[in-house]
Short mmCIF file of C-alpha atoms in Angstrom, two decimals:
data_model
loop_
_atom_site.label_atom_id
_atom_site.label_comp_id
_atom_site.label_asym_id
_atom_site.label_seq_id
_atom_site.Cartn_x
_atom_site.Cartn_y
_atom_site.Cartn_z
CA ARG A 19 0.00 0.00 0.00
CA LYS A 20 1.40 3.37 -0.97
CA GLU A 21 2.03 5.71 1.95
CA VAL A 22 0.42 8.72 0.27
CA GLU A 23 -2.61 8.03 -1.91
CA GLN A 24 -4.49 10.45 -4.10
CA ASP A 25 -7.72 10.45 -6.03
CA PRO A 26 -7.29 8.76 -9.38
CA GLY A 27 -7.48 11.22 -12.27
CA PRO A 28 -7.82 12.73 -14.68
CA PHE A 29 -10.36 15.37 -13.71
CA ASN A 30 -11.85 17.18 -16.70
CA VAL A 31 -13.87 20.23 -15.63
CA PRO A 32 -15.29 23.29 -17.39
CA GLU A 33 -13.98 26.76 -16.64
CA GLY A 34 -15.61 28.20 -13.55
CA ALA A 35 -16.23 24.85 -11.92
CA THR A 36 -15.24 23.94 -8.39
CA VAL A 37 -13.08 20.85 -8.06
CA ALA A 38 -11.79 18.98 -5.01
CA PHE A 39 -8.85 16.65 -4.66
CA ASN A 40 -8.38 14.25 -1.78
CA CYS A 41 -5.32 12.61 -0.35
CA THR A 42 -4.85 10.04 2.43
CA TYR A 43 -1.64 9.18 4.23
CA SER A 44 -0.63 6.17 6.25
CA ASN A 45 1.67 7.55 8.93
CA SER A 46 -0.18 9.03 11.89
CA ALA A 47 3.01 10.73 13.08
CA SER A 48 3.14 12.90 9.96
CA GLN A 49 4.16 16.43 10.75
CA SER A 50 3.63 18.62 7.72
CA PHE A 51 1.63 18.58 4.55
CA PHE A 52 1.82 20.29 1.20
CA TRP A 53 0.18 20.54 -2.18
CA TYR A 54 2.49 20.91 -5.16
CA ARG A 55 1.61 21.75 -8.71
CA GLN A 56 3.46 20.25 -11.67
CA ASP A 57 2.98 21.51 -15.20
CA CYS A 58 3.71 19.25 -18.14
CA ARG A 59 7.46 18.62 -18.49
CA LYS A 60 8.27 21.04 -15.66
CA GLU A 61 9.47 20.63 -12.10
CA PRO A 62 7.00 20.48 -9.18
CA LYS A 63 6.40 23.78 -7.43
CA LEU A 64 4.89 24.40 -4.03
CA LEU A 65 1.26 25.48 -4.31
CA MET A 66 0.50 25.74 -0.61
CA SER A 67 1.29 24.27 2.75
CA VAL A 68 -1.58 22.70 4.67
CA TYR A 69 -2.09 23.71 8.28
CA SER A 70 -4.15 22.03 10.98
CA SER A 71 -6.64 24.88 11.01
CA GLY A 72 -7.01 24.79 7.23
CA ASN A 73 -5.87 27.62 5.03
CA GLU A 74 -6.96 29.56 2.01
CA ASP A 75 -5.04 31.33 -0.73
CA GLY A 76 -7.32 33.07 -3.17
CA ARG A 77 -9.33 30.42 -5.02
CA PHE A 78 -7.48 27.58 -3.30
CA THR A 79 -8.43 26.07 0.04
CA ALA A 80 -6.53 23.29 1.77
CA GLN A 81 -7.81 21.31 4.73
CA LEU A 82 -6.30 18.73 7.04
CA ASN A 83 -8.09 16.07 9.05
CA ARG A 84 -5.52 14.40 11.30
CA ALA A 85 -8.00 11.96 12.81
CA SER A 86 -8.86 10.55 9.39
CA GLN A 87 -5.33 11.09 8.00
CA TYR A 88 -6.75 12.99 5.09
CA ILE A 89 -6.00 16.26 3.34
CA SER A 90 -7.91 18.04 0.61
CA LEU A 91 -7.49 20.78 -1.93
CA LEU A 92 -10.44 22.77 -3.22
CA ILE A 93 -10.16 24.95 -6.30
CA ARG A 94 -12.99 27.39 -6.90
CA ASP A 95 -13.79 29.17 -10.16
CA SER A 96 -11.36 27.02 -12.16
CA LYS A 97 -9.26 28.74 -14.80
CA LEU A 98 -7.71 27.25 -17.91
CA SER A 99 -4.32 27.97 -16.33
CA ASP A 100 -5.15 25.65 -13.43
CA SER A 101 -4.66 22.67 -15.75
CA ALA A 102 -1.75 20.72 -14.25
CA THR A 103 -0.98 17.74 -12.06
CA TYR A 104 -1.50 18.30 -8.34
CA LEU A 105 0.77 16.38 -5.99
CA CYS A 106 0.00 15.65 -2.37
CA VAL A 107 3.15 15.63 -0.22
CA VAL A 108 3.47 14.48 3.37
CA ASN A 109 6.40 14.88 5.72
CA PHE A 110 6.45 11.81 7.96
CA GLY A 111 8.83 13.55 10.33
CA ASN A 112 11.05 10.58 11.00
CA SER A 113 14.81 10.50 10.64
CA GLY A 114 14.62 9.12 7.13
CA TYR A 115 13.94 11.13 4.03
CA ALA A 116 10.95 13.10 5.06
CA LEU A 117 9.01 13.96 1.92
CA ASN A 118 6.57 11.43 0.55
CA PHE A 119 4.88 12.26 -2.75
CA GLY A 120 1.58 10.95 -3.99
CA LYS A 121 1.25 9.89 -7.62
CA GLY A 122 -0.54 13.10 -8.47
CA THR A 123 -3.96 13.95 -9.85
CA SER A 124 -4.26 15.41 -13.31
CA LEU A 125 -6.63 18.34 -13.83
CA LEU A 126 -7.75 19.59 -17.22
CA VAL A 127 -9.89 22.72 -17.28
CA THR A 128 -11.71 23.16 -20.57
CA PRO A 129 -13.29 26.26 -22.13
CA GLU B 21 12.38 31.64 -7.12
CA ALA B 22 14.37 28.85 -5.48
CA ASP B 23 18.14 28.94 -5.83
CA ILE B 24 18.71 25.40 -7.02
CA TYR B 25 20.29 24.70 -10.37
CA GLN B 26 20.70 21.65 -12.52
CA THR B 27 22.96 21.21 -15.51
CA PRO B 28 22.67 20.24 -18.23
CA ARG B 29 18.97 20.84 -18.90
CA TYR B 30 19.01 18.41 -21.81
CA LEU B 31 21.48 15.65 -22.63
CA VAL B 32 21.55 13.15 -25.48
CA ILE B 33 24.33 10.64 -25.14
CA GLY B 34 25.41 7.29 -26.53
CA THR B 35 25.15 3.96 -24.74
CA GLY B 36 28.10 3.12 -22.53
CA LYS B 37 29.16 6.70 -21.82
CA LYS B 38 29.79 7.95 -18.31
CA ILE B 39 27.70 10.97 -17.34
CA THR B 40 27.40 13.27 -14.36
CA LEU B 41 24.32 15.35 -13.73
CA GLU B 42 25.06 18.44 -11.66
CA CYS B 43 22.89 19.92 -8.93
CA SER B 44 23.77 22.95 -6.82
CA GLN B 45 21.83 25.00 -4.29
CA THR B 46 22.78 28.24 -2.60
CA MET B 47 20.24 28.11 0.22
CA GLY B 48 22.41 26.18 2.67
CA HIS B 49 19.92 23.30 2.88
CA ASP B 50 21.18 20.13 4.51
CA LYS B 51 18.71 17.77 2.80
CA MET B 52 19.01 17.09 -0.88
CA TYR B 53 17.23 14.59 -3.12
CA TRP B 54 17.32 13.08 -6.60
CA TYR B 55 14.08 11.98 -8.21
CA GLN B 56 13.48 10.17 -11.48
CA GLN B 57 10.30 10.83 -13.42
CA ASP B 58 9.15 9.41 -16.74
CA PRO B 59 6.65 11.48 -18.79
CA GLY B 60 3.19 11.46 -17.23
CA MET B 61 4.33 9.23 -14.40
CA GLU B 62 4.97 9.71 -10.69
CA LEU B 63 8.17 10.89 -9.03
CA HIS B 64 10.48 8.17 -7.75
CA LEU B 65 13.10 8.96 -5.13
CA ILE B 66 16.44 7.42 -6.13
CA HIS B 67 18.93 9.09 -3.75
CA TYR B 68 18.93 11.45 -0.80
CA SER B 69 21.35 13.10 1.56
CA TYR B 70 21.01 14.55 5.06
CA GLY B 71 24.21 16.54 4.80
CA VAL B 72 27.88 16.41 3.90
CA ASN B 73 29.22 12.85 3.56
CA SER B 74 25.71 11.39 3.97
CA THR B 75 24.04 9.58 1.05
CA GLU B 76 21.27 6.98 1.00
CA LYS B 77 19.39 5.08 -1.67
CA GLY B 78 15.73 5.88 -2.17
CA ASP B 79 12.65 3.82 -3.03
CA LEU B 80 13.57 3.07 -6.60
CA SER B 81 16.63 1.01 -7.31
CA SER B 82 18.99 2.93 -9.53
CA GLU B 83 22.34 2.17 -11.11
CA SER B 84 23.41 5.73 -10.49
CA THR B 85 25.62 6.92 -7.63
CA VAL B 86 25.79 10.23 -5.78
CA SER B 87 28.24 12.11 -3.61
CA ARG B 88 27.92 14.96 -1.11
CA ILE B 89 31.31 16.48 -0.46
CA ARG B 90 29.97 20.00 -0.08
CA THR B 91 26.63 21.17 1.31
CA GLU B 92 25.70 22.98 -1.88
CA HIS B 93 26.59 20.29 -4.38
CA PHE B 94 24.94 16.88 -4.99
CA PRO B 95 26.02 15.37 -8.32
CA LEU B 96 24.58 12.15 -9.75
CA THR B 97 26.74 9.84 -11.86
CA LEU B 98 25.94 7.03 -14.28
CA GLU B 99 29.08 5.01 -15.02
CA SER B 100 27.69 3.44 -18.19
CA ALA B 101 24.54 4.94 -19.65
CA ARG B 102 21.90 2.68 -21.19
CA PRO B 103 18.65 3.43 -23.07
CA SER B 104 16.71 2.32 -19.95
CA HIS B 105 18.21 5.34 -18.16
CA THR B 106 16.31 7.69 -20.47
CA SER B 107 14.16 9.82 -18.17
CA GLN B 108 13.88 13.17 -16.42
CA TYR B 109 16.05 13.60 -13.33
CA LEU B 110 14.93 16.17 -10.77
CA CYS B 111 17.07 17.45 -7.92
CA ALA B 112 15.55 19.05 -4.84
CA SER B 113 16.65 20.46 -1.50
CA SER B 114 14.88 21.31 1.73
CA PRO B 115 15.55 22.76 5.14
CA GLU B 116 14.45 20.62 8.07
CA ASN B 117 10.85 19.35 7.87
CA THR B 118 9.59 21.91 5.41
CA GLU B 119 8.84 21.96 1.73
CA ALA B 120 11.32 20.97 -0.95
CA PHE B 121 12.54 23.22 -3.72
CA PHE B 122 13.16 21.66 -7.10
CA GLY B 123 15.61 22.38 -9.85
CA GLN B 124 14.37 22.56 -13.42
CA GLY B 125 15.46 19.02 -14.13
CA THR B 126 17.74 17.27 -16.60
CA ARG B 127 16.09 15.47 -19.46
CA LEU B 128 18.37 12.57 -20.37
CA THR B 129 18.12 10.55 -23.56
CA VAL B 130 20.45 7.61 -24.08
CA VAL B 131 20.65 6.39 -27.67
#
């Protein structure tokens, strides 16, 4: 079982739609959580960190549920430029390499 | 923008050649990582380092080797390139328990 699991994609949505991605993680001792965005043939870039209280950045809202070991990303009013792969990343906080990437969920926003 | 650099960006090389992919960061991060990613596929961790003189193998078995003689430098070497090594190689660094910053990647093609 993979340690960080994401919704299978791809998600095809029309412009203006609201879309939500989910991610579950296996390690209850996980310390920090992130969503990354990766454009085609580019490197991943940090979209936002995910805090226990939840956080919002413009059209993007991230939430964390530690009890269920689950994080989510909500994108409101989707734009064509939101088309990308969204990677869930979890820091397990142990002495080993800390960052664990999900496989990613592909989003295509269409006109 | 993150101060992490990879060279070369693109490399086409013949089978059997020795190659070194360079990765440098100027942020003073102790943790550095090498990932391998095929087009449209997930990231696979192949090597990581906690600091100078520390290197470990990642999830995915790789015929490459790495060294960490200086904090800012984490080169990856393939002694004898093969077509199966064709892929994108992404280097990243992070401070303790926070997000990782990625270089732009090296796209390697072995012919």
